[in-house]
Amino acid sequence: MKGGKLIVFSAPSGSGKTTIVRHLLSQEHLNLEFSISATSRAPRGDEKDGIDYYFISLEQFKKHMKGGDFLEWEEVYRDNFYGTLKTEVERIWAMGKNVIFDIDVVGGLRIKRKFPEETLAVFVRPPSVEELKIRLKKRKTESDEKINMRIAKASVEMATAPQFDFIIENDVLENALKEAEDLVAQHIAKNNRSEEEE
Ligand code: 5GP
């Protein structure tokens, strides 16, 4: 596999990373395309297959695992599997674009380890776990049990922040968006230069 750059945004659920990723995708000069993950969880709200995720059955997911089709996969929550198909990255690189991932911390760090030069790994830190809880409740898309599951995982995820290339504090959204845009632009420019030198 060879091609463009990889931009990973990882964070606890509800930290606002999806908002940041959407903003970056709207910036044409960054030439980004969203890596659509495969998941065994059911669609939420108005999520669409082939846009937000490839929604597949647990059985199909396990078949892909056995076939070695994933770049990385994770059982992010019990019985809810998520993974990046190798074909997804190939699809985007074939378009001549850079890939942006909205994935969990373990998956994000795995991609960084597999492609250390190409990858910019950014951790988005919410102001506090308390604030996370408020945001998840406001979203009203999950049961209390599911929200509690996400909160419990958040504390563990926060501890992995130092392993990322950069940490963005998502306190004031405007600032977080600007910081994210600058980091991605710099990463893309830096790598392009070293490619020219080769
Ligand atoms: P949600 O159910 O809220 O869409 O996602 C739950 C978590 O799974 C989020 O942290 C999200 O970033 C992560 N996730 C989504 N796709 C992938 C993937 O392909 N691989 C991994 N490891 N995590 C993913």
PDB file of N, CA and C in Angstrom, residues 41-125:
ATOM      1  N   ARG A  41     -22.344  -2.383  14.496  1.00  0.00           N
ATOM      2  CA  ARG A  41     -23.435  -1.768  15.256  1.00  0.00           C
ATOM      3  C   ARG A  41     -24.529  -1.263  14.301  1.00  0.00           C
ATOM      4  N   ALA A  42     -25.725  -1.077  14.856  1.00  0.00           N
ATOM      5  CA  ALA A  42     -26.858  -0.641  14.032  1.00  0.00           C
ATOM      6  C   ALA A  42     -26.755   0.855  13.748  1.00  0.00           C
ATOM      7  N   PRO A  43     -27.316   1.322  12.621  1.00  0.00           N
ATOM      8  CA  PRO A  43     -27.309   2.765  12.336  1.00  0.00           C
ATOM      9  C   PRO A  43     -28.051   3.542  13.424  1.00  0.00           C
ATOM     10  N   ARG A  44     -27.585   4.765  13.672  1.00  0.00           N
ATOM     11  CA  ARG A  44     -28.146   5.639  14.706  1.00  0.00           C
ATOM     12  C   ARG A  44     -28.691   6.874  14.018  1.00  0.00           C
ATOM     13  N   GLY A  45     -29.807   7.393  14.502  1.00  0.00           N
ATOM     14  CA  GLY A  45     -30.363   8.637  13.931  1.00  0.00           C
ATOM     15  C   GLY A  45     -30.525   8.523  12.436  1.00  0.00           C
ATOM     16  N   ASP A  46     -29.982   9.513  11.695  1.00  0.00           N
ATOM     17  CA  ASP A  46     -30.146   9.462  10.231  1.00  0.00           C
ATOM     18  C   ASP A  46     -28.871   8.991   9.516  1.00  0.00           C
ATOM     19  N   GLU A  47     -28.073   8.181  10.205  1.00  0.00           N
ATOM     20  CA  GLU A  47     -26.853   7.649   9.591  1.00  0.00           C
ATOM     21  C   GLU A  47     -27.175   6.782   8.376  1.00  0.00           C
ATOM     22  N   LYS A  48     -26.310   6.912   7.358  1.00  0.00           N
ATOM     23  CA  LYS A  48     -26.565   6.156   6.123  1.00  0.00           C
ATOM     24  C   LYS A  48     -25.416   5.187   5.805  1.00  0.00           C
ATOM     25  N   ASP A  49     -25.823   4.028   5.282  1.00  0.00           N
ATOM     26  CA  ASP A  49     -24.844   3.013   4.896  1.00  0.00           C
ATOM     27  C   ASP A  49     -24.013   3.527   3.721  1.00  0.00           C
ATOM     28  N   GLY A  50     -22.708   3.353   3.813  1.00  0.00           N
ATOM     29  CA  GLY A  50     -21.831   3.789   2.723  1.00  0.00           C
ATOM     30  C   GLY A  50     -21.479   5.265   2.806  1.00  0.00           C
ATOM     31  N   ILE A  51     -22.023   5.960   3.810  1.00  0.00           N
ATOM     32  CA  ILE A  51     -21.681   7.385   3.997  1.00  0.00           C
ATOM     33  C   ILE A  51     -21.050   7.552   5.379  1.00  0.00           C
ATOM     34  N   ASP A  52     -21.803   7.179   6.414  1.00  0.00           N
ATOM     35  CA  ASP A  52     -21.271   7.288   7.778  1.00  0.00           C
ATOM     36  C   ASP A  52     -20.429   6.062   8.121  1.00  0.00           C
ATOM     37  N   TYR A  53     -20.940   4.925   7.760  1.00  0.00           N
ATOM     38  CA  TYR A  53     -20.269   3.638   7.997  1.00  0.00           C
ATOM     39  C   TYR A  53     -20.696   2.676   6.897  1.00  0.00           C
ATOM     40  N   TYR A  54     -19.967   1.573   6.792  1.00  0.00           N
ATOM     41  CA  TYR A  54     -20.489   0.417   6.067  1.00  0.00           C
ATOM     42  C   TYR A  54     -21.115  -0.438   7.173  1.00  0.00           C
ATOM     43  N   PHE A  55     -22.423  -0.443   7.249  1.00  0.00           N
ATOM     44  CA  PHE A  55     -23.097  -1.219   8.290  1.00  0.00           C
ATOM     45  C   PHE A  55     -23.196  -2.668   7.829  1.00  0.00           C
ATOM     46  N   ILE A  56     -22.487  -3.545   8.531  1.00  0.00           N
ATOM     47  CA  ILE A  56     -22.485  -4.961   8.136  1.00  0.00           C
ATOM     48  C   ILE A  56     -22.848  -5.816   9.354  1.00  0.00           C
ATOM     49  N   SER A  57     -23.199  -7.057   9.097  1.00  0.00           N
ATOM     50  CA  SER A  57     -23.570  -7.938  10.210  1.00  0.00           C
ATOM     51  C   SER A  57     -22.305  -8.381  10.951  1.00  0.00           C
ATOM     52  N   LEU A  58     -22.507  -8.877  12.159  1.00  0.00           N
ATOM     53  CA  LEU A  58     -21.384  -9.382  12.955  1.00  0.00           C
ATOM     54  C   LEU A  58     -20.699 -10.537  12.199  1.00  0.00           C
ATOM     55  N   GLU A  59     -21.535 -11.339  11.543  1.00  0.00           N
ATOM     56  CA  GLU A  59     -21.027 -12.475  10.771  1.00  0.00           C
ATOM     57  C   GLU A  59     -20.110 -11.999   9.627  1.00  0.00           C
ATOM     58  N   GLN A  60     -20.567 -10.996   8.897  1.00  0.00           N
ATOM     59  CA  GLN A  60     -19.749 -10.441   7.796  1.00  0.00           C
ATOM     60  C   GLN A  60     -18.461  -9.845   8.349  1.00  0.00           C
ATOM     61  N   PHE A  61     -18.598  -9.161   9.500  1.00  0.00           N
ATOM     62  CA  PHE A  61     -17.427  -8.519  10.096  1.00  0.00           C
ATOM     63  C   PHE A  61     -16.372  -9.583  10.422  1.00  0.00           C
ATOM     64  N   LYS A  62     -16.834 -10.675  11.017  1.00  0.00           N
ATOM     65  CA  LYS A  62     -15.897 -11.739  11.415  1.00  0.00           C
ATOM     66  C   LYS A  62     -15.247 -12.398  10.194  1.00  0.00           C
ATOM     67  N   LYS A  63     -15.994 -12.455   9.109  1.00  0.00           N
ATOM     68  CA  LYS A  63     -15.443 -13.005   7.867  1.00  0.00           C
ATOM     69  C   LYS A  63     -14.278 -12.125   7.378  1.00  0.00           C
ATOM     70  N   HIS A  64     -14.490 -10.819   7.445  1.00  0.00           N
ATOM     71  CA  HIS A  64     -13.417  -9.881   7.051  1.00  0.00           C
ATOM     72  C   HIS A  64     -12.208 -10.023   7.978  1.00  0.00           C
ATOM     73  N   MET A  65     -12.468 -10.240   9.275  1.00  0.00           N
ATOM     74  CA  MET A  65     -11.370 -10.417  10.232  1.00  0.00           C
ATOM     75  C   MET A  65     -10.536 -11.635   9.835  1.00  0.00           C
ATOM     76  N   LYS A  66     -11.246 -12.727   9.586  1.00  0.00           N
ATOM     77  CA  LYS A  66     -10.562 -13.990   9.210  1.00  0.00           C
ATOM     78  C   LYS A  66      -9.791 -13.836   7.908  1.00  0.00           C
ATOM     79  N   GLY A  67     -10.356 -13.059   6.980  1.00  0.00           N
ATOM     80  CA  GLY A  67      -9.748 -12.886   5.662  1.00  0.00           C
ATOM     81  C   GLY A  67      -8.567 -11.917   5.676  1.00  0.00           C
ATOM     82  N   GLY A  68      -8.299 -11.300   6.812  1.00  0.00           N
ATOM     83  CA  GLY A  68      -7.196 -10.330   6.902  1.00  0.00           C
ATOM     84  C   GLY A  68      -7.480  -9.075   6.095  1.00  0.00           C
ATOM     85  N   ASP A  69      -8.766  -8.704   5.987  1.00  0.00           N
ATOM     86  CA  ASP A  69      -9.147  -7.571   5.149  1.00  0.00           C
ATOM     87  C   ASP A  69      -9.009  -6.220   5.850  1.00  0.00           C
ATOM     88  N   PHE A  70      -8.787  -6.256   7.170  1.00  0.00           N
ATOM     89  CA  PHE A  70      -8.740  -4.990   7.911  1.00  0.00           C
ATOM     90  C   PHE A  70      -7.310  -4.475   8.106  1.00  0.00           C
ATOM     91  N   LEU A  71      -7.176  -3.162   8.021  1.00  0.00           N
ATOM     92  CA  LEU A  71      -5.927  -2.495   8.384  1.00  0.00           C
ATOM     93  C   LEU A  71      -5.840  -2.496   9.904  1.00  0.00           C
ATOM     94  N   GLU A  72      -6.969  -2.305  10.538  1.00  0.00           N
ATOM     95  CA  GLU A  72      -7.107  -2.399  11.992  1.00  0.00           C
ATOM     96  C   GLU A  72      -8.574  -2.616  12.288  1.00  0.00           C
ATOM     97  N   TRP A  73      -8.849  -3.296  13.382  1.00  0.00           N
ATOM     98  CA  TRP A  73     -10.233  -3.448  13.846  1.00  0.00           C
ATOM     99  C   TRP A  73     -10.226  -3.490  15.354  1.00  0.00           C
ATOM    100  N   GLU A  74     -11.356  -3.188  15.944  1.00  0.00           N
ATOM    101  CA  GLU A  74     -11.439  -3.106  17.393  1.00  0.00           C
ATOM    102  C   GLU A  74     -12.859  -3.431  17.846  1.00  0.00           C
ATOM    103  N   GLU A  75     -12.959  -4.160  18.949  1.00  0.00           N
ATOM    104  CA  GLU A  75     -14.294  -4.308  19.561  1.00  0.00           C
ATOM    105  C   GLU A  75     -14.410  -3.116  20.501  1.00  0.00           C
ATOM    106  N   VAL A  76     -14.830  -1.981  19.954  1.00  0.00           N
ATOM    107  CA  VAL A  76     -14.791  -0.724  20.702  1.00  0.00           C
ATOM    108  C   VAL A  76     -15.700  -0.800  21.936  1.00  0.00           C
ATOM    109  N   TYR A  77     -16.899  -1.321  21.749  1.00  0.00           N
ATOM    110  CA  TYR A  77     -17.793  -1.601  22.885  1.00  0.00           C
ATOM    111  C   TYR A  77     -18.222  -3.052  22.739  1.00  0.00           C
ATOM    112  N   ARG A  78     -18.637  -3.658  23.838  1.00  0.00           N
ATOM    113  CA  ARG A  78     -18.951  -5.088  23.792  1.00  0.00           C
ATOM    114  C   ARG A  78     -19.935  -5.414  22.663  1.00  0.00           C
ATOM    115  N   ASP A  79     -19.555  -6.361  21.841  1.00  0.00           N
ATOM    116  CA  ASP A  79     -20.349  -6.796  20.674  1.00  0.00           C
ATOM    117  C   ASP A  79     -20.489  -5.742  19.574  1.00  0.00           C
ATOM    118  N   ASN A  80     -19.834  -4.603  19.727  1.00  0.00           N
ATOM    119  CA  ASN A  80     -19.852  -3.591  18.663  1.00  0.00           C
ATOM    120  C   ASN A  80     -18.454  -3.483  18.063  1.00  0.00           C
ATOM    121  N   PHE A  81     -18.297  -4.049  16.886  1.00  0.00           N
ATOM    122  CA  PHE A  81     -16.992  -4.069  16.220  1.00  0.00           C
ATOM    123  C   PHE A  81     -16.898  -2.932  15.210  1.00  0.00           C
ATOM    124  N   TYR A  82     -15.713  -2.362  15.114  1.00  0.00           N
ATOM    125  CA  TYR A  82     -15.447  -1.292  14.158  1.00  0.00           C
ATOM    126  C   TYR A  82     -14.104  -1.594  13.503  1.00  0.00           C
ATOM    127  N   GLY A  83     -13.965  -1.298  12.216  1.00  0.00           N
ATOM    128  CA  GLY A  83     -12.671  -1.538  11.587  1.00  0.00           C
ATOM    129  C   GLY A  83     -12.496  -0.781  10.290  1.00  0.00           C
ATOM    130  N   THR A  84     -11.224  -0.581   9.943  1.00  0.00           N
ATOM    131  CA  THR A  84     -10.875   0.088   8.689  1.00  0.00           C
ATOM    132  C   THR A  84     -10.478  -0.977   7.678  1.00  0.00           C
ATOM    133  N   LEU A  85     -11.218  -1.077   6.600  1.00  0.00           N
ATOM    134  CA  LEU A  85     -10.883  -2.043   5.552  1.00  0.00           C
ATOM    135  C   LEU A  85      -9.704  -1.518   4.729  1.00  0.00           C
ATOM    136  N   LYS A  86      -8.780  -2.421   4.380  1.00  0.00           N
ATOM    137  CA  LYS A  86      -7.631  -1.999   3.558  1.00  0.00           C
ATOM    138  C   LYS A  86      -8.115  -1.381   2.253  1.00  0.00           C
ATOM    139  N   THR A  87      -9.196  -1.925   1.709  1.00  0.00           N
ATOM    140  CA  THR A  87      -9.722  -1.430   0.425  1.00  0.00           C
ATOM    141  C   THR A  87     -10.179   0.025   0.530  1.00  0.00           C
ATOM    142  N   GLU A  88     -10.537   0.453   1.750  1.00  0.00           N
ATOM    143  CA  GLU A  88     -11.010   1.832   1.931  1.00  0.00           C
ATOM    144  C   GLU A  88      -9.849   2.824   1.728  1.00  0.00           C
ATOM    145  N   VAL A  89      -8.716   2.508   2.338  1.00  0.00           N
ATOM    146  CA  VAL A  89      -7.549   3.387   2.187  1.00  0.00           C
ATOM    147  C   VAL A  89      -7.060   3.359   0.733  1.00  0.00           C
ATOM    148  N   GLU A  90      -7.061   2.170   0.138  1.00  0.00           N
ATOM    149  CA  GLU A  90      -6.640   2.053  -1.275  1.00  0.00           C
ATOM    150  C   GLU A  90      -7.547   2.894  -2.185  1.00  0.00           C
ATOM    151  N   ARG A  91      -8.860   2.833  -1.905  1.00  0.00           N
ATOM    152  CA  ARG A  91      -9.846   3.597  -2.690  1.00  0.00           C
ATOM    153  C   ARG A  91      -9.513   5.101  -2.663  1.00  0.00           C
ATOM    154  N   ILE A  92      -9.204   5.601  -1.460  1.00  0.00           N
ATOM    155  CA  ILE A  92      -8.967   7.037  -1.301  1.00  0.00           C
ATOM    156  C   ILE A  92      -7.618   7.438  -1.891  1.00  0.00           C
ATOM    157  N   TRP A  93      -6.603   6.630  -1.667  1.00  0.00           N
ATOM    158  CA  TRP A  93      -5.282   6.931  -2.235  1.00  0.00           C
ATOM    159  C   TRP A  93      -5.346   6.898  -3.768  1.00  0.00           C
ATOM    160  N   ALA A  94      -6.164   5.979  -4.300  1.00  0.00           N
ATOM    161  CA  ALA A  94      -6.294   5.896  -5.764  1.00  0.00           C
ATOM    162  C   ALA A  94      -6.937   7.172  -6.325  1.00  0.00           C
ATOM    163  N   MET A  95      -7.702   7.879  -5.485  1.00  0.00           N
ATOM    164  CA  MET A  95      -8.318   9.152  -5.907  1.00  0.00           C
ATOM    165  C   MET A  95      -7.301  10.299  -5.826  1.00  0.00           C
ATOM    166  N   GLY A  96      -6.111   9.991  -5.318  1.00  0.00           N
ATOM    167  CA  GLY A  96      -5.077  11.021  -5.158  1.00  0.00           C
ATOM    168  C   GLY A  96      -5.328  11.901  -3.944  1.00  0.00           C
ATOM    169  N   LYS A  97      -6.074  11.374  -2.973  1.00  0.00           N
ATOM    170  CA  LYS A  97      -6.417  12.186  -1.800  1.00  0.00           C
ATOM    171  C   LYS A  97      -5.756  11.672  -0.522  1.00  0.00           C
ATOM    172  N   ASN A  98      -5.796  12.508   0.503  1.00  0.00           N
ATOM    173  CA  ASN A  98      -5.311  12.117   1.830  1.00  0.00           C
ATOM    174  C   ASN A  98      -6.490  11.550   2.622  1.00  0.00           C
ATOM    175  N   VAL A  99      -6.191  10.581   3.485  1.00  0.00           N
ATOM    176  CA  VAL A  99      -7.263   9.906   4.226  1.00  0.00           C
ATOM    177  C   VAL A  99      -7.412  10.514   5.617  1.00  0.00           C
ATOM    178  N   ILE A 100      -8.648  10.786   6.010  1.00  0.00           N
ATOM    179  CA  ILE A 100      -8.868  11.234   7.390  1.00  0.00           C
ATOM    180  C   ILE A 100      -9.739  10.212   8.110  1.00  0.00           C
ATOM    181  N   PHE A 101      -9.290   9.826   9.326  1.00  0.00           N
ATOM    182  CA  PHE A 101      -9.966   8.788  10.109  1.00  0.00           C
ATOM    183  C   PHE A 101     -10.593   9.385  11.365  1.00  0.00           C
ATOM    184  N   ASP A 102     -11.794   8.947  11.668  1.00  0.00           N
ATOM    185  CA  ASP A 102     -12.449   9.283  12.938  1.00  0.00           C
ATOM    186  C   ASP A 102     -12.609   7.938  13.651  1.00  0.00           C
ATOM    187  N   ILE A 103     -11.546   7.541  14.384  1.00  0.00           N
ATOM    188  CA  ILE A 103     -11.564   6.193  14.967  1.00  0.00           C
ATOM    189  C   ILE A 103     -11.115   6.206  16.425  1.00  0.00           C
ATOM    190  N   ASP A 104     -11.256   5.077  17.098  1.00  0.00           N
ATOM    191  CA  ASP A 104     -10.951   5.064  18.529  1.00  0.00           C
ATOM    192  C   ASP A 104      -9.432   5.093  18.760  1.00  0.00           C
ATOM    193  N   VAL A 105      -9.050   5.329  20.018  1.00  0.00           N
ATOM    194  CA  VAL A 105      -7.626   5.570  20.303  1.00  0.00           C
ATOM    195  C   VAL A 105      -6.733   4.369  19.950  1.00  0.00           C
ATOM    196  N   VAL A 106      -7.214   3.171  20.202  1.00  0.00           N
ATOM    197  CA  VAL A 106      -6.389   1.982  19.934  1.00  0.00           C
ATOM    198  C   VAL A 106      -6.154   1.847  18.428  1.00  0.00           C
ATOM    199  N   GLY A 107      -7.231   1.992  17.659  1.00  0.00           N
ATOM    200  CA  GLY A 107      -7.131   1.899  16.200  1.00  0.00           C
ATOM    201  C   GLY A 107      -6.248   3.001  15.640  1.00  0.00           C
ATOM    202  N   GLY A 108      -6.403   4.196  16.200  1.00  0.00           N
ATOM    203  CA  GLY A 108      -5.625   5.350  15.739  1.00  0.00           C
ATOM    204  C   GLY A 108      -4.137   5.125  15.931  1.00  0.00           C
ATOM    205  N   LEU A 109      -3.784   4.617  17.109  1.00  0.00           N
ATOM    206  CA  LEU A 109      -2.360   4.381  17.395  1.00  0.00           C
ATOM    207  C   LEU A 109      -1.808   3.231  16.559  1.00  0.00           C
ATOM    208  N   ARG A 110      -2.681   2.287  16.241  1.00  0.00           N
ATOM    209  CA  ARG A 110      -2.248   1.159  15.399  1.00  0.00           C
ATOM    210  C   ARG A 110      -1.889   1.662  13.998  1.00  0.00           C
ATOM    211  N   ILE A 111      -2.691   2.552  13.473  1.00  0.00           N
ATOM    212  CA  ILE A 111      -2.408   3.098  12.140  1.00  0.00           C
ATOM    213  C   ILE A 111      -1.101   3.894  12.173  1.00  0.00           C
ATOM    214  N   LYS A 112      -0.918   4.650  13.249  1.00  0.00           N
ATOM    215  CA  LYS A 112       0.328   5.424  13.408  1.00  0.00           C
ATOM    216  C   LYS A 112       1.540   4.477  13.407  1.00  0.00           C
ATOM    217  N   ARG A 113       1.418   3.346  14.096  1.00  0.00           N
ATOM    218  CA  ARG A 113       2.530   2.393  14.148  1.00  0.00           C
ATOM    219  C   ARG A 113       2.794   1.749  12.785  1.00  0.00           C
ATOM    220  N   LYS A 114       1.717   1.483  12.043  1.00  0.00           N
ATOM    221  CA  LYS A 114       1.884   0.846  10.728  1.00  0.00           C
ATOM    222  C   LYS A 114       2.448   1.802   9.695  1.00  0.00           C
ATOM    223  N   PHE A 115       2.054   3.082   9.792  1.00  0.00           N
ATOM    224  CA  PHE A 115       2.517   4.081   8.813  1.00  0.00           C
ATOM    225  C   PHE A 115       3.056   5.306   9.555  1.00  0.00           C
ATOM    226  N   PRO A 116       4.205   5.165  10.232  1.00  0.00           N
ATOM    227  CA  PRO A 116       4.687   6.266  11.083  1.00  0.00           C
ATOM    228  C   PRO A 116       4.973   7.566  10.330  1.00  0.00           C
ATOM    229  N   GLU A 117       5.491   7.468   9.121  1.00  0.00           N
ATOM    230  CA  GLU A 117       5.848   8.682   8.365  1.00  0.00           C
ATOM    231  C   GLU A 117       4.609   9.391   7.821  1.00  0.00           C
ATOM    232  N   GLU A 118       3.714   8.600   7.268  1.00  0.00           N
ATOM    233  CA  GLU A 118       2.542   9.166   6.581  1.00  0.00           C
ATOM    234  C   GLU A 118       1.492   9.715   7.544  1.00  0.00           C
ATOM    235  N   THR A 119       1.505   9.182   8.789  1.00  0.00           N
ATOM    236  CA  THR A 119       0.384   9.473   9.694  1.00  0.00           C
ATOM    237  C   THR A 119       0.617  10.655  10.635  1.00  0.00           C
ATOM    238  N   LEU A 120      -0.416  11.496  10.727  1.00  0.00           N
ATOM    239  CA  LEU A 120      -0.485  12.513  11.774  1.00  0.00           C
ATOM    240  C   LEU A 120      -1.589  12.025  12.713  1.00  0.00           C
ATOM    241  N   ALA A 121      -1.223  11.752  13.975  1.00  0.00           N
ATOM    242  CA  ALA A 121      -2.211  11.241  14.935  1.00  0.00           C
ATOM    243  C   ALA A 121      -2.543  12.325  15.956  1.00  0.00           C
ATOM    244  N   VAL A 122      -3.796  12.740  15.967  1.00  0.00           N
ATOM    245  CA  VAL A 122      -4.224  13.826  16.856  1.00  0.00           C
ATOM    246  C   VAL A 122      -5.263  13.311  17.844  1.00  0.00           C
ATOM    247  N   PHE A 123      -5.056  13.658  19.107  1.00  0.00           N
ATOM    248  CA  PHE A 123      -6.016  13.294  20.153  1.00  0.00           C
ATOM    249  C   PHE A 123      -6.834  14.533  20.499  1.00  0.00           C
ATOM    250  N   VAL A 124      -8.144  14.390  20.500  1.00  0.00           N
ATOM    251  CA  VAL A 124      -9.007  15.523  20.861  1.00  0.00           C
ATOM    252  C   VAL A 124      -9.472  15.317  22.299  1.00  0.00           C
ATOM    253  N   ARG A 125      -9.043  16.257  23.182  1.00  0.00           N
ATOM    254  CA  ARG A 125      -9.377  16.096  24.598  1.00  0.00           C
ATOM    255  C   ARG A 125     -10.573  16.971  24.976  1.00  0.00           C
TER     256      ARG A 125
END
